[in-house]
mmCIF file of C-alpha atoms and ligand atoms in Angstrom:
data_model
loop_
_atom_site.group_PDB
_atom_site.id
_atom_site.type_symbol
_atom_site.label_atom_id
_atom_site.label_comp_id
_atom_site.label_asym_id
_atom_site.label_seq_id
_atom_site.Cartn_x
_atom_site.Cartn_y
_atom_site.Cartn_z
ATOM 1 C CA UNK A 1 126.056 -67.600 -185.638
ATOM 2 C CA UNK A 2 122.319 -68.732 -186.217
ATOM 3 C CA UNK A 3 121.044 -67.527 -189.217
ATOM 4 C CA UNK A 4 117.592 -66.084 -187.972
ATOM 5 C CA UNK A 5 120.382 -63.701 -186.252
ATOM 6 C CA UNK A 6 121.137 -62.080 -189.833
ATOM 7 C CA UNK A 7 116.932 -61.885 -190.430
ATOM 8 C CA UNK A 8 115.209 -59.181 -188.724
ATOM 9 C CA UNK A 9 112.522 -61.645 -187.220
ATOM 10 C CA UNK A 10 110.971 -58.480 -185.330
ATOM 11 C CA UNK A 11 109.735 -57.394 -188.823
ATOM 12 C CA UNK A 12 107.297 -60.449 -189.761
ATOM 13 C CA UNK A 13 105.155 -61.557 -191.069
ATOM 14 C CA UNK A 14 107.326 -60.631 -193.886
ATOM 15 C CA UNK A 15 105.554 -58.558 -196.710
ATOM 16 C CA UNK A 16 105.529 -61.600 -199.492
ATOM 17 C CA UNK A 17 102.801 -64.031 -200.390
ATOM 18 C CA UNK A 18 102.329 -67.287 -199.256
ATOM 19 C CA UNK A 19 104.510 -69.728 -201.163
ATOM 20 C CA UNK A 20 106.917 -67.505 -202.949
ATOM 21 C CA UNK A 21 110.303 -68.591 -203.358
ATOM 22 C CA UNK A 22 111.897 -64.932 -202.339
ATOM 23 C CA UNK A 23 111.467 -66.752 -198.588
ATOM 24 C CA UNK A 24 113.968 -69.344 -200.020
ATOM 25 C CA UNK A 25 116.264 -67.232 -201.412
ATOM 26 C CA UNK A 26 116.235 -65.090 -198.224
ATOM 27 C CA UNK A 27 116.903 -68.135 -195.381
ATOM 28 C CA UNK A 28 118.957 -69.854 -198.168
ATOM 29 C CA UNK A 29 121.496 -66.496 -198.512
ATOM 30 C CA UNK A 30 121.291 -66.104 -194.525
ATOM 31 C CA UNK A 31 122.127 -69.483 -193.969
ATOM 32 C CA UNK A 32 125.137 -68.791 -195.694
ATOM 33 C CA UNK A 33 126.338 -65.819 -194.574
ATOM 34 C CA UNK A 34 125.699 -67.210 -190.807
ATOM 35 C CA UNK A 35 127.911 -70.319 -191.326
ATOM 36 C CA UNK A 36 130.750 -67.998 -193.342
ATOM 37 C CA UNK A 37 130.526 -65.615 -190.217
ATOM 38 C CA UNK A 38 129.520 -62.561 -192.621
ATOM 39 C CA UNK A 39 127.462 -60.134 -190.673
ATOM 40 C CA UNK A 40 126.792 -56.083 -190.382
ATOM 41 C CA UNK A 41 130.549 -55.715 -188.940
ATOM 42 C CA UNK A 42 131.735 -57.011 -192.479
ATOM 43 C CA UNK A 43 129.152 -57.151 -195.013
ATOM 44 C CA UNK A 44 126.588 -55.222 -196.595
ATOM 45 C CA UNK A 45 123.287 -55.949 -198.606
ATOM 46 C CA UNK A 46 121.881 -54.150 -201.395
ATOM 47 C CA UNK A 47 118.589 -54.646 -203.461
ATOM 48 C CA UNK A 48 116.856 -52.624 -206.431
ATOM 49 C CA UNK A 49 113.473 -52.401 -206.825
ATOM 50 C CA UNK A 50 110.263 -55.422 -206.841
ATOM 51 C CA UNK A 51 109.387 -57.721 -204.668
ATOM 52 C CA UNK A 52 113.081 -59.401 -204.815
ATOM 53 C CA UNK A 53 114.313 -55.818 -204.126
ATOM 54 C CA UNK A 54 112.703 -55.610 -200.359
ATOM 55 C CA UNK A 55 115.180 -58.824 -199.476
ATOM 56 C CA UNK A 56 118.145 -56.482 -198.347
ATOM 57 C CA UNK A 57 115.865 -54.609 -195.915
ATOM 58 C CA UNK A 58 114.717 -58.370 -193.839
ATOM 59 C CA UNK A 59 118.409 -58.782 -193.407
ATOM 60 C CA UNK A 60 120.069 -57.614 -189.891
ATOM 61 C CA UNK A 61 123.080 -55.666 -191.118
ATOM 62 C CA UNK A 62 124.062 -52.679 -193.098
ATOM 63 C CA UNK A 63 121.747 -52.601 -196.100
ATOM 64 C CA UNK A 64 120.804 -50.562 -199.252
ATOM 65 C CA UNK A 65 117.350 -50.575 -200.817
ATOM 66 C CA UNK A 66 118.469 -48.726 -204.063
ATOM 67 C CA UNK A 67 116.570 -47.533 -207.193
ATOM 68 C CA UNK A 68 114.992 -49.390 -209.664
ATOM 69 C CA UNK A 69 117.738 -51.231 -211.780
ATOM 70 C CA UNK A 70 120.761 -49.774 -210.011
ATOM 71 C CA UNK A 71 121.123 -52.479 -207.458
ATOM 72 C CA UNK A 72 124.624 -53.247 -209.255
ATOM 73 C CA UNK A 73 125.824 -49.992 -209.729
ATOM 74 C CA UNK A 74 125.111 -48.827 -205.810
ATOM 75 C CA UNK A 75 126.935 -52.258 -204.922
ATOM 76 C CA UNK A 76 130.292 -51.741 -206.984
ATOM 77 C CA UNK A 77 130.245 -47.922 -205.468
ATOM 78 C CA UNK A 78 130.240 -49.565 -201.898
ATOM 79 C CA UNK A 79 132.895 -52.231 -202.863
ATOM 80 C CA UNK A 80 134.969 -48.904 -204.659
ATOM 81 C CA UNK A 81 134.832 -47.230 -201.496
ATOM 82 C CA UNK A 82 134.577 -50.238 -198.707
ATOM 83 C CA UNK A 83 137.099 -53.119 -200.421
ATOM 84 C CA UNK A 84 137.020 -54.499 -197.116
ATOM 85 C CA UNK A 85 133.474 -55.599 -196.823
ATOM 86 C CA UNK A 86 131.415 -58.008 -198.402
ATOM 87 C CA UNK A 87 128.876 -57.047 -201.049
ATOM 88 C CA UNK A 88 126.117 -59.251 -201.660
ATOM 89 C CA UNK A 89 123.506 -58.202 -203.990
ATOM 90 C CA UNK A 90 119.782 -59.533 -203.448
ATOM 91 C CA UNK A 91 117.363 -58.575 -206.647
ATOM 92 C CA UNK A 92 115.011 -59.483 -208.964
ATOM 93 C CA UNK A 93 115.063 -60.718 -213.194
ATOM 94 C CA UNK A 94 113.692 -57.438 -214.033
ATOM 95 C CA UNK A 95 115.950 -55.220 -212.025
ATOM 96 C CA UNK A 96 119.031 -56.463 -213.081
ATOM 97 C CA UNK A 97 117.873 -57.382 -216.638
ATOM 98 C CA UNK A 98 115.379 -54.602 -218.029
ATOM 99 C CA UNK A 99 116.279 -51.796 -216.631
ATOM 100 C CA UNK A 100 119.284 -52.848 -215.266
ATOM 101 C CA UNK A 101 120.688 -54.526 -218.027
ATOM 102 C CA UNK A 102 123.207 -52.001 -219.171
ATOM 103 C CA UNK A 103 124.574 -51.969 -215.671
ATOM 104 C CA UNK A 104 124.752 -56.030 -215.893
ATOM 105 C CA UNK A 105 126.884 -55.678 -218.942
ATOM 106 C CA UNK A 106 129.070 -53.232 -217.626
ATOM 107 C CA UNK A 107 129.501 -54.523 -213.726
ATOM 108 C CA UNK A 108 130.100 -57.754 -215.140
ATOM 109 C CA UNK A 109 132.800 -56.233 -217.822
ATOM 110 C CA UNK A 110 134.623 -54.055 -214.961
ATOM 111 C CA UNK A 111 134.228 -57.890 -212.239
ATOM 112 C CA UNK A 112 134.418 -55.920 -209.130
ATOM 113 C CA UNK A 113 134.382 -58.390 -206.263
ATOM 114 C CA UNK A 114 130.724 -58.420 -205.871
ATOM 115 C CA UNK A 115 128.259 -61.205 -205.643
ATOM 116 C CA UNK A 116 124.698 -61.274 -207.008
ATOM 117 C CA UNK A 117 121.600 -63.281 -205.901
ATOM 118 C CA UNK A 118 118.859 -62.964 -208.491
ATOM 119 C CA UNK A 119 115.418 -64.329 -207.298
ATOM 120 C CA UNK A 120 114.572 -65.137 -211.354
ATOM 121 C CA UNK A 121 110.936 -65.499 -211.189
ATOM 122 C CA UNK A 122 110.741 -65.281 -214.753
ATOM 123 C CA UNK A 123 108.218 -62.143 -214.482
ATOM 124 C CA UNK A 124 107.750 -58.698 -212.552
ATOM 125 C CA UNK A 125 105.644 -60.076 -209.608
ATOM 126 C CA UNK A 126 105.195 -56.151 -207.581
ATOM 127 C CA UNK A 127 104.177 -54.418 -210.677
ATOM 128 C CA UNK A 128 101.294 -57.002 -211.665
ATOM 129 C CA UNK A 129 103.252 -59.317 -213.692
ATOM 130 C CA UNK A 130 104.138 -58.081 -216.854
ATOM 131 C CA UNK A 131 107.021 -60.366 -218.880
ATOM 132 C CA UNK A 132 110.386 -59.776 -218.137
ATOM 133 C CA UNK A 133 113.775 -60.443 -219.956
ATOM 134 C CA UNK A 134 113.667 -63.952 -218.480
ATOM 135 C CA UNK A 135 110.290 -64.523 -219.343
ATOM 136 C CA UNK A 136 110.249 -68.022 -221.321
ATOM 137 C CA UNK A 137 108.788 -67.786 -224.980
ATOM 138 C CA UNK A 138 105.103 -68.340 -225.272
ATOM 139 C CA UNK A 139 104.102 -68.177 -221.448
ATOM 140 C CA UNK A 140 100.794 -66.251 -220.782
ATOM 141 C CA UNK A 141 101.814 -62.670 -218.665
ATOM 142 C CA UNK A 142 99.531 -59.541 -218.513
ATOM 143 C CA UNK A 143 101.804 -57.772 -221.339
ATOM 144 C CA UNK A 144 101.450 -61.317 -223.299
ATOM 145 C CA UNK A 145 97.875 -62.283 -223.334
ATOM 146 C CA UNK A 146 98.709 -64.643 -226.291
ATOM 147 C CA UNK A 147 101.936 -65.564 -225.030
ATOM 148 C CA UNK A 148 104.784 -63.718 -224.515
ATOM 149 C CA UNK A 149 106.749 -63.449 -228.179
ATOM 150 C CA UNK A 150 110.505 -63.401 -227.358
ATOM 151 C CA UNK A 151 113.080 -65.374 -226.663
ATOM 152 C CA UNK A 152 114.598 -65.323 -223.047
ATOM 153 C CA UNK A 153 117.949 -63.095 -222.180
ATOM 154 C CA UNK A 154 121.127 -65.733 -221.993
ATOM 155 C CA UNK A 155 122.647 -64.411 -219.260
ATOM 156 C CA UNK A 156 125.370 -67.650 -218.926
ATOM 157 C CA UNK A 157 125.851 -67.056 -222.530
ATOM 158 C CA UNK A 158 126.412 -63.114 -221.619
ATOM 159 C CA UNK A 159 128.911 -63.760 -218.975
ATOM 160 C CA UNK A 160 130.683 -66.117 -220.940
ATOM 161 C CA UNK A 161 131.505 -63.967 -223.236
ATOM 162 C CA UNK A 162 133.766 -62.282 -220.621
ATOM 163 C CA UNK A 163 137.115 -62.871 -219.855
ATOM 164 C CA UNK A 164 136.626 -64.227 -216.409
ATOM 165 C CA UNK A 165 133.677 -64.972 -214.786
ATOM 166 C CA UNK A 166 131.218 -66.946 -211.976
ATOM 167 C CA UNK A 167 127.989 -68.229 -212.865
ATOM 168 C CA UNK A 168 125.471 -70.322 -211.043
ATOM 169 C CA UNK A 169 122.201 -71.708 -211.288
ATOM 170 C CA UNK A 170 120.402 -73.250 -208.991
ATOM 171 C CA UNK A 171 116.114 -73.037 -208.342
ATOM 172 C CA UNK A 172 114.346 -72.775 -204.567
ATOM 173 C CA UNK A 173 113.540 -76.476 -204.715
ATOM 174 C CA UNK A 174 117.055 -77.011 -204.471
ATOM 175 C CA UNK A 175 118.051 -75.459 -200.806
ATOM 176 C CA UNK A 176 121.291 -77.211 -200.364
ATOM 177 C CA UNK A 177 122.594 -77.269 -204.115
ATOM 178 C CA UNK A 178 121.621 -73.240 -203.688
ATOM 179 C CA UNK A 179 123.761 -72.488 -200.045
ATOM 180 C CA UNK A 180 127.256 -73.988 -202.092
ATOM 181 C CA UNK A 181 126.615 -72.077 -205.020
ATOM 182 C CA UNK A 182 125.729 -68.867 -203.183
ATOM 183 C CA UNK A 183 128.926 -69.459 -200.718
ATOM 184 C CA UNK A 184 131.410 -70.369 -203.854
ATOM 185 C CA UNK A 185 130.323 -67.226 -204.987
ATOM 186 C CA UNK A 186 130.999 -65.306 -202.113
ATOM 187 C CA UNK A 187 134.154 -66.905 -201.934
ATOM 188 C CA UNK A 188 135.036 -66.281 -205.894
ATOM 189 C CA UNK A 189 137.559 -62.753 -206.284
ATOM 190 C CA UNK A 190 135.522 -61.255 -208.735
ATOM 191 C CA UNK A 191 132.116 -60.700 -209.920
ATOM 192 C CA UNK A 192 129.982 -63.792 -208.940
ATOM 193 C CA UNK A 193 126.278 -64.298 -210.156
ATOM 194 C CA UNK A 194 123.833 -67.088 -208.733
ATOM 195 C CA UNK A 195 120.999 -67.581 -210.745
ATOM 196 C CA UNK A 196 117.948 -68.729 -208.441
ATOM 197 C CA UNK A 197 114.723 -69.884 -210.445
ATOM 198 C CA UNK A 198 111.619 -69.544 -208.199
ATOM 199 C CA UNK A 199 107.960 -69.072 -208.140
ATOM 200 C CA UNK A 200 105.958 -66.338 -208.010
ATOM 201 C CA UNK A 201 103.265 -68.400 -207.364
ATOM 202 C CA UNK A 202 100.411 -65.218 -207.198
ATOM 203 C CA UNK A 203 101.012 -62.976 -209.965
ATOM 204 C CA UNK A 204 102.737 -65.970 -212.186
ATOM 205 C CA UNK A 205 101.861 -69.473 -211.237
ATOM 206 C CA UNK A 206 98.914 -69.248 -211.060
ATOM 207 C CA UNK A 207 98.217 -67.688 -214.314
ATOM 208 C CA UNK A 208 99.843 -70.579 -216.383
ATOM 209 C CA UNK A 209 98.634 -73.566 -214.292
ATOM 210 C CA UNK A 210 99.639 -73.840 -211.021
ATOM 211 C CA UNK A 211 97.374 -73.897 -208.076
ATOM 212 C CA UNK A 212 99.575 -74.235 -205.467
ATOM 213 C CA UNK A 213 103.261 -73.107 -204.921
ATOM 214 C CA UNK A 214 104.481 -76.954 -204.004
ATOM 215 C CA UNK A 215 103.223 -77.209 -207.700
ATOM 216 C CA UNK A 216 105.891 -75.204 -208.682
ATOM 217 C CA UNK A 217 107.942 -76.220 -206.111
ATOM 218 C CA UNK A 218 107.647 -80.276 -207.534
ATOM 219 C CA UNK A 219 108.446 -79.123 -211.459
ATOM 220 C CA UNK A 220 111.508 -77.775 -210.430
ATOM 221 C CA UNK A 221 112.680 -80.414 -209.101
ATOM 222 C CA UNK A 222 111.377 -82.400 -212.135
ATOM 223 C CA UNK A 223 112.704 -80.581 -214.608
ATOM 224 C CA UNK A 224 115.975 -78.981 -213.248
ATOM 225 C CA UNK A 225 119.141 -81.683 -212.569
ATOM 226 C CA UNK A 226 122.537 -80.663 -210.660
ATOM 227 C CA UNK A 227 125.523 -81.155 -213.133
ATOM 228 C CA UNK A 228 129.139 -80.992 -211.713
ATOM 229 C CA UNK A 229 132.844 -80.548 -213.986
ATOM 230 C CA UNK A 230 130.828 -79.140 -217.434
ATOM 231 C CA UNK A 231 131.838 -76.026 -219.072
ATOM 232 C CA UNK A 232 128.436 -75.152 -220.545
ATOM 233 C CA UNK A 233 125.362 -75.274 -218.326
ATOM 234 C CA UNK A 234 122.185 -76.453 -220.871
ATOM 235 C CA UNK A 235 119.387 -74.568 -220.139
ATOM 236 C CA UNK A 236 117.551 -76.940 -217.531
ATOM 237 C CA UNK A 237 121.049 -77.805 -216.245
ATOM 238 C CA UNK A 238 122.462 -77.006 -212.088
ATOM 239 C CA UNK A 239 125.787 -76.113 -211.275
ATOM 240 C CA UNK A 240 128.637 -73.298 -211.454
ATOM 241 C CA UNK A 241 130.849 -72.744 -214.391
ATOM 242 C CA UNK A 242 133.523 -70.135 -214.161
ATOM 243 C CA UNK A 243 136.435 -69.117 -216.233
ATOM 244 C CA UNK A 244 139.271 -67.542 -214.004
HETATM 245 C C1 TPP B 301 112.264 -46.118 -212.664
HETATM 246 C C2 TPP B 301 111.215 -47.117 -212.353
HETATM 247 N N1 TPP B 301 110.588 -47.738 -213.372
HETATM 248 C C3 TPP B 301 109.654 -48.664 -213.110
HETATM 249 C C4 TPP B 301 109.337 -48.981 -211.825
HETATM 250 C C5 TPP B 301 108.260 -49.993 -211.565
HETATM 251 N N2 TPP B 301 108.766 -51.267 -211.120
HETATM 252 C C6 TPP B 301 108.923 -51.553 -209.812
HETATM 253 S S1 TPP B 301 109.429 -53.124 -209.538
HETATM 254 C C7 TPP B 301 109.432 -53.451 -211.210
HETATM 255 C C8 TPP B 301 109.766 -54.796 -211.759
HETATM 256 C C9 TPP B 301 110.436 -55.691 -210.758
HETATM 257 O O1 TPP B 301 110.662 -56.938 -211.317
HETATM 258 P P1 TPP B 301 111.669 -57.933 -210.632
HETATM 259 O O2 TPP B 301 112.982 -57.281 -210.412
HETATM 260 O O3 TPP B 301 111.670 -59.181 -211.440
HETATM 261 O O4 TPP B 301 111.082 -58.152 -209.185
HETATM 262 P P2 TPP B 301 109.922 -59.115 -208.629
HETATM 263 O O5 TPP B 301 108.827 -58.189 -208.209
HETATM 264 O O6 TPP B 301 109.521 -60.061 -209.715
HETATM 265 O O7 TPP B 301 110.571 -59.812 -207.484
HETATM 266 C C10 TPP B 301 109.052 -52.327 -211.957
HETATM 267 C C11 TPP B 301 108.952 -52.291 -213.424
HETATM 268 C C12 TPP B 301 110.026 -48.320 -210.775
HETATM 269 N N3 TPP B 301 109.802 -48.624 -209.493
HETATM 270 N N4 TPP B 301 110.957 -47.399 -211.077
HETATM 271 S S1 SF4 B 302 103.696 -61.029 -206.125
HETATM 272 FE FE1 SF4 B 302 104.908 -62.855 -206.661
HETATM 273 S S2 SF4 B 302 107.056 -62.268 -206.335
HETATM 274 FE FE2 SF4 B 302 105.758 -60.779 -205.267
HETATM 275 S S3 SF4 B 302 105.604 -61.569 -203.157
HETATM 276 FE FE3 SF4 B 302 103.813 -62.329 -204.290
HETATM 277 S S4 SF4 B 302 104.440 -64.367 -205.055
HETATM 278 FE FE4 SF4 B 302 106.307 -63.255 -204.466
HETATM 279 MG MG1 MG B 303 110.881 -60.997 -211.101
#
């Protein structure tokens, strides 16, 4: 199967701006499911809400564009229901973090065989880009002018606190490193969660300094390295860690 199969092509130009990384995380996740022969026969999308959240509707199969922050609880009600089909979930840092986050804690406490793709952009890009639970300390937003005051949500330090669980990290820069952490984590029984860190290079970048997406683009792959066999990933660190 070629993955532009799994993308409905007929639909672009695609609704995102130039340069964002949610074009990444879209070919990168269709890649995959092309080469793992996962299409609407056997598997089915869902998205919440932002510009992350419109992901599940560019992909050529059965998909659900849920509400805001209930991305995770729509996708373990299909797996209840459909244990025979794939569930991938495509969505954004706010989604499954703000108002999401209580489902997070609990889909990742029941680990229904589900897998998650967040496009963590560090910031809500379709609502004007106010901070968001992944937000880094101090950066500029529109809720921050003078920098935004919190710490970022650990969410390899939340799933680690469960019994068993799949975590990944990977950023847009990264294609390659991203396709075998997505497909491990289709492959892991359980509740799987690939972190992607990407650009919103309009309603983010370019606020704090970037003029160009490639900017972005260039200090991710600066700044992020791929570690393999580690238990802990540090916080500018690549890789999976699981626990079964
Ligand atoms: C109940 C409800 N509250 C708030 C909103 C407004 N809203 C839409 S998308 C969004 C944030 C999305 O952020 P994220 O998931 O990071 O997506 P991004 O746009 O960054 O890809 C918010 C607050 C909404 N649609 N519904
Ligand atoms: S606003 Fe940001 S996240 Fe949304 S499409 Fe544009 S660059 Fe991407
Ligand atoms: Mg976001």
């Amino acid at each position: 199967m070629y993955y532009k199969d799994l993308i409905k092509m007929q639909r672009y130009p695609h609704s995102w701006c130039p340069g964002c990384g949610i074009g990444s995380v879209l070919k990168n996740t269709a890649k995959v499911l092309a080469g793992m022969n996962l299409d609407h026969t056997n598997t089915i999308a869902v998205s919440g809400i932002g510009c992350s959240g419109r992901m599940a509707g560019y992909l050529n199969m059965d998909a659900v564009h849920s509400l805001h922050g209930r991305a995770l609880t729509s996708a373990e009600a299909i797996k209840t229901v459909r244990p025979q089909h794939n569930v991938v979930v495509l969505s954004g840092d706010g989604d499954l973090f703000s108002i999401g986050g209580n489902h997070f804690l609990h889909t990742a406490r029941r680990d229904p065989d589900i897998t998650v793709v967040c496009n963590n952009n560090e910031i809500y890009g379709l609502t004007a880009g106010q901070y968001s639970p992944t937000t880094p300390k101090g950066t500029y937003t529109t809720t921050s002018p003078k920098g935004c005051k919190y710490e970022p949500i650990d969410i390899h330090g939340i799933l680690r606190t469960m019994p068993r669980y799949f975590y990944a990290r990977s950023t847009v820069w990264h294609v390659l490193h991203m396709q075998k952490c997505i497909q491990e984590a289709i492959q892991w029984k359980g509740f799987a969660f690939v972190d992607v860190v990407s650009d919103c290079i309009e309603i983010n970048g370019r606020h704090i300094g970037y003029k160009k997406a490639s900017e972005m683009f260039a200090m991710y792959k600066e700044k992020y390295k791929i570690v393999r066999d580690v238990e802990v990933l540090g916080p500018h660190d690549l890789g999976v860690v699981k626990k079964e």
